Coordinates of C-alpha atoms in Angstrom, one line a residue:
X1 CA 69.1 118.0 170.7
X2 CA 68.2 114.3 170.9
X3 CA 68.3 112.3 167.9
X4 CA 66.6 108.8 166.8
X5 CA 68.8 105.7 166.9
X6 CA 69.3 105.2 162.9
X7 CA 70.7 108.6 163.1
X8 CA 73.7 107.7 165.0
X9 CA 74.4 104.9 162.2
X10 CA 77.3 105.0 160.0
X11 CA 75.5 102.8 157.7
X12 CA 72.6 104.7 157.6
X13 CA 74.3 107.9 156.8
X14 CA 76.6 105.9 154.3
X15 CA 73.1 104.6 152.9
X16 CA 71.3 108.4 152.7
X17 CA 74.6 109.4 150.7
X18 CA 74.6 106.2 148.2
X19 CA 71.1 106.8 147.7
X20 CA 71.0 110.4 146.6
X21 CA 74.4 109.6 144.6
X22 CA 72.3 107.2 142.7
X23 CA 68.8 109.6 142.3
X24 CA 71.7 111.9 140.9
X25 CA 72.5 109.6 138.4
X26 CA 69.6 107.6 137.4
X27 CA 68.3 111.4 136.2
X28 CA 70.9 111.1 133.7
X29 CA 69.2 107.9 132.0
X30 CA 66.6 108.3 129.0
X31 CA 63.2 109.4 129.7
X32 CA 62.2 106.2 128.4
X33 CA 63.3 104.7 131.7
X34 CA 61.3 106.9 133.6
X35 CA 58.7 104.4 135.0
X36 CA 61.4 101.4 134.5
X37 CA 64.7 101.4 135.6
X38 CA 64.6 105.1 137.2
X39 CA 61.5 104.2 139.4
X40 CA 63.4 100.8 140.1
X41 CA 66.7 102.2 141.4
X42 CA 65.8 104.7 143.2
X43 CA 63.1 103.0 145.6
X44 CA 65.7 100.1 146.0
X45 CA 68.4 102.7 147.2
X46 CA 65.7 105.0 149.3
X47 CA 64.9 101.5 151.1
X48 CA 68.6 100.9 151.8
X49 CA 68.6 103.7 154.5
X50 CA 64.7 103.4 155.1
X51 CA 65.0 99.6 156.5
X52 CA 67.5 100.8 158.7
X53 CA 65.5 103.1 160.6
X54 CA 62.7 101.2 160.7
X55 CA 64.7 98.3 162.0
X56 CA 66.2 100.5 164.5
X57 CA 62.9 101.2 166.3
X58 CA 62.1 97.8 166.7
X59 CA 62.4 96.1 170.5
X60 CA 64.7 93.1 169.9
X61 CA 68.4 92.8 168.2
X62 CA 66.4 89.8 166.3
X63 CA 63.7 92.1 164.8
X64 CA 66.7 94.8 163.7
X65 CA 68.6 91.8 161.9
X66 CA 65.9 91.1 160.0
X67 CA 65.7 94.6 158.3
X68 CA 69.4 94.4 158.3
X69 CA 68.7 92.0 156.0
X70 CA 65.7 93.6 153.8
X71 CA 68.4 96.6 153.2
X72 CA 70.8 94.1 152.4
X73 CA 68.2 93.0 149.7
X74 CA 67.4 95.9 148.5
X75 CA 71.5 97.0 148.0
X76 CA 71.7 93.5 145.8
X77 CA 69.0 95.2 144.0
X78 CA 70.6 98.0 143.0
X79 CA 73.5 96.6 142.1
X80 CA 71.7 94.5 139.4
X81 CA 70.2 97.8 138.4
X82 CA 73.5 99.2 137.8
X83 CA 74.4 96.1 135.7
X84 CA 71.1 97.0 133.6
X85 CA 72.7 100.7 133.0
X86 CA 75.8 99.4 132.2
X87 CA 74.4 97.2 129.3
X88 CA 72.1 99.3 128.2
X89 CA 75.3 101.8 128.1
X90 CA 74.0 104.4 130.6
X91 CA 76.7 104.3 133.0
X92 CA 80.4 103.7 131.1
X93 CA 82.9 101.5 133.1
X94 CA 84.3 104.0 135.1
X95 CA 81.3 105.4 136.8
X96 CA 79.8 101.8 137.1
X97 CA 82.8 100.7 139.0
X98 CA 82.7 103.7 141.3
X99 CA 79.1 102.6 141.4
X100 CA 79.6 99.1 142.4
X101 CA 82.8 99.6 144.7
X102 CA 80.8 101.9 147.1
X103 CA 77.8 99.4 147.4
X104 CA 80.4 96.8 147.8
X105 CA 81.9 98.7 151.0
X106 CA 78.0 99.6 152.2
X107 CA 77.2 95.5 152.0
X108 CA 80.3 94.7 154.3
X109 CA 79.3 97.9 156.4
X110 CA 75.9 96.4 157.1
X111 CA 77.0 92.5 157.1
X112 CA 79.2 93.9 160.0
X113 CA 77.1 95.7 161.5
X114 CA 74.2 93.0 161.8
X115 CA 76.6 90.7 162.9
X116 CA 77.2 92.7 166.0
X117 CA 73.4 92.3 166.8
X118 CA 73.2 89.0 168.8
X119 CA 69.8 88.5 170.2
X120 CA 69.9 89.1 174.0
X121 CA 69.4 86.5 176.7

């Protein structure tokens, strides 16, 4: 069975996981959220792994950075979410630390990875 590119990724499988580990617990946060924080998190997270298949069909190293870099944007972005749960006290220390340690990982994951793209002469 052939696959796309993306799909051989590490990152984008790491990303796929951290994002439905984050839809998983951004349904734990008050309804109130729904259309605030919720919404927020999880289309930051979705476009983690989405900017990395997009990027991937692109036809230059150069073109692939760049959405390297959008994911990489979008990752900072849900890490200030998961400060916003953590004050408003919907994620407790513990889970925000497991929280922030994975997306710590993912960032280096991608910031090596993007490295690794030099643009082709």
């Amino acid at each position: 069975m052939e696959t796309f590119k993306f799909e051989k990724l590490r990152i984008w499988h790491t990303s796929m996981d951290f994002g439905e580990l984050i839809f998983e617990v951004s349904g734990r946060f008050p309804n109130d959220e729904k259309y605030n924080l919720i919404s927020q998190i999880r289309r930051a997270a979705d476009s983690i792994a989405l900017n990395i298949a997009e990027g991937s069909t692109g036809q230059t190293n150069k073109e692939f950075r760049k959405f390297i870099g959008y994911s990489l944007r979008s990752l900072a972005e849900v890490v200030t979410c998961l400060h916003k749960a953590k004050r408003r006290k919907y994620l407790n220390d513990s889970k925000f630390s497991a929280f922030y340690k994975q997306a710590f990982v993912l960032m280096n994951s991608m910031g090596a990875f993007r490295a690794t793209l030099k643009e082709r002469k």
